[in-house]
Amino acid sequence: MSALPAISSSSEERSFAEDVLLGLSQDPKSLPCKYFYDARGSQLFDAITELEEYYPTRTEAVIMREHAAAMAAAIGPDALIIELGSGSSIKTRLLLDQLERPAAYVPVDISAEHLERSAAAIAEDYPGLEVLPVAADFTRGFDLPEPTREARRRVVYFPGSTIGNFSEPEAVELLTAVSQMVAPDSRRQLAPGGLLLGFDLVKDAGVLERAYDDSQGVTAQFNLNLLARINAELEGSFDLEHFEHRAVWAPGPQRIEISIRSLRDQVVRAAGKQFRLREGEEILTEYSHKYTRDSIRAYTKRAGLNRARIWADGRDYFGVGLFEP
Ligand code: AVJ
């Protein structure tokens, strides 16, 4: 067994109620974006990926379609593929289609039910591939199952620019934990492994803001759904009519900052406590950091992944890089 250590900032085993009470008691108020993904939130995110304005998902899939063969050649045969995320997307298949004799595929996802479904689908589509699902919040660390067939190296696949949800120190912590997991290991005859990482590139602020504040208001529903979830699960009293979605490009920290803004002075209840919100006050709900080739390489180098090979789409909107020790 080989563990991916937890990153310090991840909420220990704090419950939804504890995270909500903690976040709404802070100034500025905030709520962890991982709570977006209840059943309704996951449906809304799937709808977001189809939106014209939301380019990341389809752009990353184009990169995988065009370059997965080169990525697979660089990864080589008999690799153990560990995906941070359940692998329910086409991108995973585009990679698995090209890999030579992968030793096994280990999808890691916080939602056991979602994981079960997508792991079964992959196992069905790739009958010769050992699929070893791990239900875990990867920021809390997890143990790696042993594949039946010896792997030559370990490669972590982390698509979707989900790395963007982490602040710089958290991202470097996570990348460092990944770097340790894919490090060479003479006892197991493991050669140095790698990280195949999807990351969104810095671009025109208007393109970025439209991707997170679409004209149909689907992202607004996705964001405000978090309040509906608090109402449903924590006896919340949020009236969604009195809040609005905000998504703004912050050029300094190079991120989209998503928040829920109160449209009036109001007092709300959640998880048994009352909270005052002033008119205009914002509850931060998500950061989505954007990178340049230089900035993402600075992060991965700090994590001990010094070599990089980067593929991008024709508009240089999105990047996928193979980062190796
Ligand atoms: C799933 C975290 C990659 O940051 O683009 C999409 C989530 N938030 N629209 C992103 C998201 C608003 C998405 N990630």
Short mmCIF file of N, CA and C in Angstrom, two decimals, residues 9-151:
data_model
loop_
_atom_site.label_atom_id
_atom_site.label_comp_id
_atom_site.label_asym_id
_atom_site.label_seq_id
_atom_site.Cartn_x
_atom_site.Cartn_y
_atom_site.Cartn_z
N SER A 9 -4.68 21.79 4.23
CA SER A 9 -5.86 22.68 4.32
C SER A 9 -7.17 21.91 4.14
N SER A 10 -7.06 20.64 3.70
CA SER A 10 -8.35 19.99 3.39
C SER A 10 -9.11 19.81 4.71
N SER A 11 -10.42 20.05 4.60
CA SER A 11 -11.22 20.03 5.83
C SER A 11 -11.15 18.60 6.39
N GLU A 12 -10.55 18.43 7.58
CA GLU A 12 -10.43 17.07 8.16
C GLU A 12 -11.74 16.35 7.82
N GLU A 13 -12.23 15.55 8.69
CA GLU A 13 -13.52 14.94 8.35
C GLU A 13 -14.62 15.88 8.82
N ARG A 14 -14.50 17.20 8.53
CA ARG A 14 -15.56 18.12 8.98
C ARG A 14 -16.79 17.84 8.16
N SER A 15 -17.93 17.90 8.82
CA SER A 15 -19.19 17.61 8.11
C SER A 15 -19.61 18.84 7.30
N PHE A 16 -20.61 18.63 6.48
CA PHE A 16 -21.18 19.72 5.68
C PHE A 16 -21.62 20.84 6.63
N ALA A 17 -22.33 20.45 7.71
CA ALA A 17 -22.84 21.44 8.68
C ALA A 17 -21.68 22.22 9.30
N GLU A 18 -20.61 21.50 9.69
CA GLU A 18 -19.48 22.18 10.33
C GLU A 18 -18.80 23.14 9.34
N ASP A 19 -18.64 22.69 8.11
CA ASP A 19 -17.99 23.56 7.11
C ASP A 19 -18.85 24.80 6.83
N VAL A 20 -20.17 24.62 6.81
CA VAL A 20 -21.07 25.77 6.55
C VAL A 20 -21.03 26.74 7.73
N LEU A 21 -21.10 26.22 8.94
CA LEU A 21 -21.06 27.10 10.14
C LEU A 21 -19.74 27.86 10.17
N LEU A 22 -18.63 27.14 9.87
CA LEU A 22 -17.30 27.76 9.92
C LEU A 22 -17.21 28.85 8.83
N GLY A 23 -17.61 28.49 7.61
CA GLY A 23 -17.46 29.41 6.48
C GLY A 23 -18.33 30.66 6.60
N LEU A 24 -19.54 30.50 7.15
CA LEU A 24 -20.43 31.67 7.27
C LEU A 24 -20.09 32.52 8.48
N SER A 25 -19.23 31.99 9.36
CA SER A 25 -18.81 32.77 10.55
C SER A 25 -17.55 33.58 10.26
N GLN A 26 -16.94 33.31 9.06
CA GLN A 26 -15.69 34.03 8.74
C GLN A 26 -16.01 35.37 8.08
N ASP A 27 -15.00 36.23 8.02
CA ASP A 27 -15.17 37.49 7.28
C ASP A 27 -13.97 37.66 6.34
N PRO A 28 -14.09 37.60 5.04
CA PRO A 28 -15.36 37.41 4.32
C PRO A 28 -15.89 35.98 4.43
N LYS A 29 -17.22 35.87 4.28
CA LYS A 29 -17.85 34.56 4.34
C LYS A 29 -17.42 33.73 3.14
N SER A 30 -17.38 32.40 3.33
CA SER A 30 -17.05 31.52 2.20
C SER A 30 -17.69 30.16 2.45
N LEU A 31 -17.82 29.40 1.36
CA LEU A 31 -18.33 28.02 1.45
C LEU A 31 -17.46 27.17 0.53
N PRO A 32 -17.02 25.95 0.96
CA PRO A 32 -16.14 25.12 0.12
C PRO A 32 -16.84 24.66 -1.16
N CYS A 33 -16.14 24.80 -2.30
CA CYS A 33 -16.76 24.47 -3.60
C CYS A 33 -17.04 22.98 -3.75
N LYS A 34 -16.43 22.13 -2.90
CA LYS A 34 -16.70 20.69 -3.07
C LYS A 34 -18.17 20.36 -2.79
N TYR A 35 -18.87 21.29 -2.09
CA TYR A 35 -20.27 21.02 -1.77
C TYR A 35 -21.21 21.39 -2.93
N PHE A 36 -20.63 21.91 -4.02
CA PHE A 36 -21.47 22.17 -5.20
C PHE A 36 -22.14 20.89 -5.70
N TYR A 37 -21.44 19.75 -5.53
CA TYR A 37 -21.76 18.54 -6.30
C TYR A 37 -22.72 17.59 -5.59
N ASP A 38 -23.91 18.13 -5.19
CA ASP A 38 -24.95 17.16 -4.80
C ASP A 38 -25.57 16.70 -6.13
N ALA A 39 -26.66 15.92 -6.09
CA ALA A 39 -27.20 15.37 -7.34
C ALA A 39 -27.54 16.51 -8.31
N ARG A 40 -28.22 17.55 -7.83
CA ARG A 40 -28.63 18.67 -8.70
C ARG A 40 -27.40 19.42 -9.19
N GLY A 41 -26.45 19.62 -8.32
CA GLY A 41 -25.23 20.35 -8.69
C GLY A 41 -24.44 19.60 -9.75
N SER A 42 -24.39 18.27 -9.62
CA SER A 42 -23.65 17.48 -10.62
C SER A 42 -24.34 17.55 -11.97
N GLN A 43 -25.69 17.53 -11.95
CA GLN A 43 -26.46 17.66 -13.20
C GLN A 43 -26.17 19.02 -13.83
N LEU A 44 -26.16 20.05 -13.00
CA LEU A 44 -25.93 21.41 -13.52
C LEU A 44 -24.51 21.53 -14.07
N PHE A 45 -23.53 20.88 -13.40
CA PHE A 45 -22.15 20.94 -13.92
C PHE A 45 -22.08 20.23 -15.27
N ASP A 46 -22.76 19.10 -15.40
CA ASP A 46 -22.78 18.42 -16.71
C ASP A 46 -23.34 19.36 -17.78
N ALA A 47 -24.39 20.12 -17.41
CA ALA A 47 -24.99 21.07 -18.38
C ALA A 47 -23.99 22.19 -18.70
N ILE A 48 -23.23 22.63 -17.69
CA ILE A 48 -22.22 23.69 -17.91
C ILE A 48 -21.22 23.23 -18.97
N THR A 49 -20.80 21.95 -18.89
CA THR A 49 -19.76 21.48 -19.83
C THR A 49 -20.24 21.50 -21.28
N GLU A 50 -21.56 21.58 -21.48
CA GLU A 50 -22.10 21.63 -22.85
C GLU A 50 -22.29 23.07 -23.34
N LEU A 51 -22.15 24.03 -22.46
CA LEU A 51 -22.43 25.43 -22.84
C LEU A 51 -21.42 25.94 -23.86
N GLU A 52 -21.87 26.75 -24.81
CA GLU A 52 -20.97 27.36 -25.80
C GLU A 52 -19.85 28.14 -25.09
N GLU A 53 -20.22 28.91 -24.09
CA GLU A 53 -19.22 29.79 -23.44
C GLU A 53 -18.19 29.01 -22.62
N TYR A 54 -18.61 27.80 -22.13
CA TYR A 54 -17.69 27.04 -21.26
C TYR A 54 -16.83 26.13 -22.12
N TYR A 55 -15.68 26.66 -22.55
CA TYR A 55 -14.77 25.97 -23.49
C TYR A 55 -13.90 24.88 -22.86
N PRO A 56 -13.58 24.89 -21.51
CA PRO A 56 -12.54 23.97 -21.01
C PRO A 56 -12.76 22.50 -21.33
N THR A 57 -13.94 21.96 -21.08
CA THR A 57 -14.15 20.51 -21.24
C THR A 57 -13.93 20.07 -22.68
N ARG A 58 -14.57 20.77 -23.63
CA ARG A 58 -14.46 20.34 -25.04
C ARG A 58 -13.06 20.61 -25.57
N THR A 59 -12.39 21.65 -25.08
CA THR A 59 -11.04 21.96 -25.56
C THR A 59 -10.05 20.91 -25.08
N GLU A 60 -10.20 20.50 -23.84
CA GLU A 60 -9.30 19.45 -23.31
C GLU A 60 -9.53 18.13 -24.05
N ALA A 61 -10.78 17.85 -24.40
CA ALA A 61 -11.08 16.62 -25.15
C ALA A 61 -10.43 16.66 -26.53
N VAL A 62 -10.42 17.84 -27.16
CA VAL A 62 -9.76 17.98 -28.48
C VAL A 62 -8.27 17.70 -28.34
N ILE A 63 -7.66 18.23 -27.29
CA ILE A 63 -6.22 17.99 -27.07
C ILE A 63 -5.96 16.50 -26.88
N MET A 64 -6.82 15.83 -26.13
CA MET A 64 -6.63 14.39 -25.90
C MET A 64 -6.82 13.61 -27.21
N ARG A 65 -7.81 14.03 -28.00
CA ARG A 65 -8.05 13.35 -29.28
C ARG A 65 -6.83 13.46 -30.18
N GLU A 66 -6.23 14.63 -30.18
CA GLU A 66 -5.10 14.88 -31.09
C GLU A 66 -3.77 14.34 -30.55
N HIS A 67 -3.60 14.31 -29.23
CA HIS A 67 -2.25 14.05 -28.69
C HIS A 67 -2.15 12.86 -27.74
N ALA A 68 -3.24 12.14 -27.51
CA ALA A 68 -3.18 11.02 -26.55
C ALA A 68 -2.15 9.98 -26.99
N ALA A 69 -1.98 9.79 -28.29
CA ALA A 69 -1.00 8.80 -28.76
C ALA A 69 0.41 9.21 -28.33
N ALA A 70 0.72 10.51 -28.47
CA ALA A 70 2.05 11.00 -28.06
C ALA A 70 2.20 10.91 -26.55
N MET A 71 1.12 11.21 -25.82
CA MET A 71 1.17 11.12 -24.35
C MET A 71 1.41 9.67 -23.94
N ALA A 72 0.68 8.76 -24.57
CA ALA A 72 0.80 7.33 -24.23
C ALA A 72 2.21 6.82 -24.56
N ALA A 73 2.76 7.29 -25.68
CA ALA A 73 4.13 6.87 -26.05
C ALA A 73 5.12 7.37 -25.01
N ALA A 74 4.89 8.58 -24.50
CA ALA A 74 5.81 9.15 -23.48
C ALA A 74 5.63 8.43 -22.15
N ILE A 75 4.42 7.97 -21.86
CA ILE A 75 4.14 7.25 -20.60
C ILE A 75 4.73 5.83 -20.67
N GLY A 76 4.58 5.20 -21.83
CA GLY A 76 5.17 3.88 -22.02
C GLY A 76 4.27 2.74 -21.52
N PRO A 77 4.73 1.48 -21.74
CA PRO A 77 3.91 0.31 -21.40
C PRO A 77 3.89 0.03 -19.89
N ASP A 78 2.90 -0.77 -19.48
CA ASP A 78 2.83 -1.32 -18.12
C ASP A 78 2.75 -0.24 -17.03
N ALA A 79 2.14 0.89 -17.34
CA ALA A 79 2.03 1.95 -16.32
C ALA A 79 0.76 1.73 -15.48
N LEU A 80 0.85 2.10 -14.20
CA LEU A 80 -0.33 2.13 -13.34
C LEU A 80 -0.91 3.54 -13.46
N ILE A 81 -2.16 3.65 -13.91
CA ILE A 81 -2.78 4.97 -14.12
C ILE A 81 -3.71 5.25 -12.95
N ILE A 82 -3.41 6.32 -12.22
CA ILE A 82 -4.23 6.72 -11.07
C ILE A 82 -4.92 8.03 -11.44
N GLU A 83 -6.25 8.00 -11.56
CA GLU A 83 -6.94 9.24 -11.95
C GLU A 83 -7.58 9.91 -10.74
N LEU A 84 -7.22 11.16 -10.51
CA LEU A 84 -7.87 11.95 -9.44
C LEU A 84 -9.17 12.47 -10.04
N GLY A 85 -10.25 11.77 -9.71
CA GLY A 85 -11.54 12.02 -10.35
C GLY A 85 -11.99 10.68 -10.91
N SER A 86 -13.30 10.55 -11.21
CA SER A 86 -13.83 9.19 -11.39
C SER A 86 -13.60 8.62 -12.78
N GLY A 87 -13.14 9.45 -13.72
CA GLY A 87 -12.92 8.87 -15.05
C GLY A 87 -14.22 8.68 -15.80
N SER A 88 -15.22 9.49 -15.50
CA SER A 88 -16.50 9.29 -16.21
C SER A 88 -16.49 10.02 -17.55
N SER A 89 -15.36 10.68 -17.85
CA SER A 89 -15.42 11.51 -19.07
C SER A 89 -14.74 10.81 -20.25
N ILE A 90 -14.98 11.36 -21.44
CA ILE A 90 -14.40 10.81 -22.67
C ILE A 90 -12.87 10.90 -22.62
N LYS A 91 -12.37 11.85 -21.88
CA LYS A 91 -10.90 12.10 -21.87
C LYS A 91 -10.15 10.88 -21.38
N THR A 92 -10.70 10.22 -20.37
CA THR A 92 -10.05 9.02 -19.81
C THR A 92 -9.97 7.94 -20.88
N ARG A 93 -11.04 7.76 -21.62
CA ARG A 93 -11.06 6.72 -22.65
C ARG A 93 -10.09 7.03 -23.77
N LEU A 94 -9.99 8.32 -24.09
CA LEU A 94 -9.04 8.69 -25.17
C LEU A 94 -7.62 8.34 -24.75
N LEU A 95 -7.32 8.44 -23.47
CA LEU A 95 -5.98 8.07 -22.98
C LEU A 95 -5.84 6.55 -22.92
N LEU A 96 -6.83 5.88 -22.32
CA LEU A 96 -6.73 4.41 -22.18
C LEU A 96 -6.66 3.72 -23.55
N ASP A 97 -7.33 4.31 -24.54
CA ASP A 97 -7.30 3.72 -25.90
C ASP A 97 -5.88 3.65 -26.45
N GLN A 98 -5.03 4.56 -26.03
CA GLN A 98 -3.68 4.66 -26.62
C GLN A 98 -2.59 3.99 -25.78
N LEU A 99 -2.88 3.75 -24.50
CA LEU A 99 -1.81 3.24 -23.62
C LEU A 99 -1.48 1.78 -23.96
N GLU A 100 -0.20 1.44 -23.86
CA GLU A 100 0.23 0.06 -24.15
C GLU A 100 0.24 -0.75 -22.86
N ARG A 101 -0.68 -1.73 -22.80
CA ARG A 101 -0.71 -2.68 -21.67
C ARG A 101 -0.70 -1.97 -20.31
N PRO A 102 -1.59 -0.99 -20.04
CA PRO A 102 -1.57 -0.39 -18.69
C PRO A 102 -1.70 -1.48 -17.63
N ALA A 103 -0.93 -1.37 -16.55
CA ALA A 103 -0.93 -2.40 -15.50
C ALA A 103 -2.27 -2.45 -14.79
N ALA A 104 -2.87 -1.28 -14.56
CA ALA A 104 -4.21 -1.20 -13.94
C ALA A 104 -4.63 0.27 -13.99
N TYR A 105 -5.93 0.47 -13.71
CA TYR A 105 -6.49 1.83 -13.71
C TYR A 105 -7.18 2.04 -12.36
N VAL A 106 -6.75 3.12 -11.66
CA VAL A 106 -7.24 3.39 -10.30
C VAL A 106 -7.96 4.74 -10.28
N PRO A 107 -9.30 4.75 -10.49
CA PRO A 107 -10.04 6.02 -10.37
C PRO A 107 -10.28 6.33 -8.90
N VAL A 108 -10.05 7.58 -8.51
CA VAL A 108 -10.23 8.01 -7.10
C VAL A 108 -11.26 9.11 -7.09
N ASP A 109 -12.38 8.89 -6.42
CA ASP A 109 -13.43 9.93 -6.41
C ASP A 109 -14.14 9.95 -5.06
N ILE A 110 -14.56 11.14 -4.67
CA ILE A 110 -15.21 11.29 -3.34
C ILE A 110 -16.61 10.67 -3.34
N SER A 111 -17.24 10.62 -4.53
CA SER A 111 -18.61 10.11 -4.56
C SER A 111 -18.60 8.62 -4.92
N ALA A 112 -18.82 7.78 -3.91
CA ALA A 112 -18.72 6.32 -4.09
C ALA A 112 -19.69 5.84 -5.17
N GLU A 113 -20.86 6.43 -5.19
CA GLU A 113 -21.91 5.98 -6.12
C GLU A 113 -21.51 6.32 -7.54
N HIS A 114 -21.04 7.54 -7.76
CA HIS A 114 -20.59 8.00 -9.09
C HIS A 114 -19.40 7.15 -9.53
N LEU A 115 -18.50 6.89 -8.57
CA LEU A 115 -17.28 6.12 -8.85
C LEU A 115 -17.63 4.71 -9.30
N GLU A 116 -18.56 4.08 -8.56
CA GLU A 116 -18.97 2.70 -8.83
C GLU A 116 -19.45 2.60 -10.28
N ARG A 117 -20.30 3.57 -10.63
CA ARG A 117 -20.93 3.54 -11.96
C ARG A 117 -19.88 3.70 -13.06
N SER A 118 -18.98 4.68 -12.91
CA SER A 118 -18.03 4.93 -14.00
C SER A 118 -16.94 3.87 -14.02
N ALA A 119 -16.56 3.31 -12.87
CA ALA A 119 -15.55 2.24 -12.85
C ALA A 119 -16.11 0.99 -13.55
N ALA A 120 -17.39 0.71 -13.31
CA ALA A 120 -18.01 -0.46 -13.96
C ALA A 120 -18.05 -0.25 -15.47
N ALA A 121 -18.33 0.97 -15.89
CA ALA A 121 -18.42 1.25 -17.34
C ALA A 121 -17.04 1.09 -17.99
N ILE A 122 -16.00 1.58 -17.30
CA ILE A 122 -14.63 1.44 -17.86
C ILE A 122 -14.26 -0.05 -17.93
N ALA A 123 -14.57 -0.79 -16.84
CA ALA A 123 -14.22 -2.22 -16.80
C ALA A 123 -14.90 -2.96 -17.95
N GLU A 124 -16.12 -2.55 -18.25
CA GLU A 124 -16.86 -3.20 -19.34
C GLU A 124 -16.23 -2.86 -20.70
N ASP A 125 -15.82 -1.60 -20.85
CA ASP A 125 -15.26 -1.16 -22.15
C ASP A 125 -13.83 -1.64 -22.37
N TYR A 126 -13.14 -1.97 -21.22
CA TYR A 126 -11.73 -2.39 -21.34
C TYR A 126 -11.56 -3.71 -20.59
N PRO A 127 -12.08 -4.81 -21.15
CA PRO A 127 -12.13 -6.10 -20.44
C PRO A 127 -10.75 -6.60 -19.99
N GLY A 128 -9.68 -6.22 -20.67
CA GLY A 128 -8.37 -6.73 -20.26
C GLY A 128 -7.70 -5.88 -19.19
N LEU A 129 -8.38 -4.80 -18.78
CA LEU A 129 -7.75 -3.83 -17.85
C LEU A 129 -8.27 -4.05 -16.43
N GLU A 130 -7.35 -4.17 -15.47
CA GLU A 130 -7.77 -4.27 -14.07
C GLU A 130 -8.17 -2.88 -13.58
N VAL A 131 -9.40 -2.74 -13.09
CA VAL A 131 -9.90 -1.44 -12.60
C VAL A 131 -10.05 -1.55 -11.08
N LEU A 132 -9.39 -0.65 -10.36
CA LEU A 132 -9.37 -0.73 -8.89
C LEU A 132 -9.87 0.61 -8.32
N PRO A 133 -11.20 0.81 -8.22
CA PRO A 133 -11.73 2.10 -7.76
C PRO A 133 -11.40 2.37 -6.29
N VAL A 134 -11.14 3.63 -5.96
CA VAL A 134 -10.89 4.04 -4.57
C VAL A 134 -11.84 5.19 -4.24
N ALA A 135 -12.76 4.94 -3.29
CA ALA A 135 -13.70 6.00 -2.88
C ALA A 135 -13.01 6.83 -1.80
N ALA A 136 -12.57 8.03 -2.17
CA ALA A 136 -11.84 8.87 -1.19
C ALA A 136 -11.85 10.31 -1.67
N ASP A 137 -11.70 11.23 -0.71
CA ASP A 137 -11.43 12.63 -1.04
C ASP A 137 -9.91 12.72 -1.17
N PHE A 138 -9.41 12.84 -2.40
CA PHE A 138 -7.95 12.71 -2.58
C PHE A 138 -7.18 13.77 -1.82
N THR A 139 -7.86 14.89 -1.45
CA THR A 139 -7.11 15.91 -0.68
C THR A 139 -6.90 15.41 0.76
N ARG A 140 -7.63 14.33 1.13
CA ARG A 140 -7.46 13.77 2.47
C ARG A 140 -6.47 12.62 2.44
N GLY A 141 -5.89 12.36 1.27
CA GLY A 141 -4.94 11.25 1.17
C GLY A 141 -5.69 9.94 0.98
N PHE A 142 -5.02 8.95 0.40
CA PHE A 142 -5.67 7.64 0.21
C PHE A 142 -4.57 6.59 0.02
N ASP A 143 -4.92 5.34 0.27
CA ASP A 143 -3.99 4.23 0.04
C ASP A 143 -4.19 3.69 -1.37
N LEU A 144 -3.07 3.34 -1.98
CA LEU A 144 -3.10 2.87 -3.37
C LEU A 144 -3.24 1.35 -3.37
N PRO A 145 -4.25 0.79 -4.02
CA PRO A 145 -4.37 -0.67 -4.08
C PRO A 145 -3.24 -1.26 -4.93
N GLU A 146 -2.86 -2.50 -4.62
CA GLU A 146 -1.78 -3.17 -5.37
C GLU A 146 -2.37 -3.81 -6.62
N PRO A 147 -1.88 -3.48 -7.80
CA PRO A 147 -2.39 -4.17 -9.00
C PRO A 147 -1.92 -5.61 -9.02
N THR A 148 -2.68 -6.47 -9.68
CA THR A 148 -2.28 -7.89 -9.77
C THR A 148 -0.96 -8.00 -10.53
N ARG A 149 -0.86 -7.23 -11.62
CA ARG A 149 0.35 -7.30 -12.46
C ARG A 149 1.28 -6.14 -12.05
N GLU A 150 2.55 -6.44 -11.87
CA GLU A 150 3.54 -5.43 -11.50
C GLU A 150 3.48 -4.26 -12.48
N ALA A 151 3.50 -3.03 -11.96
CA ALA A 151 3.57 -1.86 -12.83
C ALA A 151 5.03 -1.45 -13.01
#
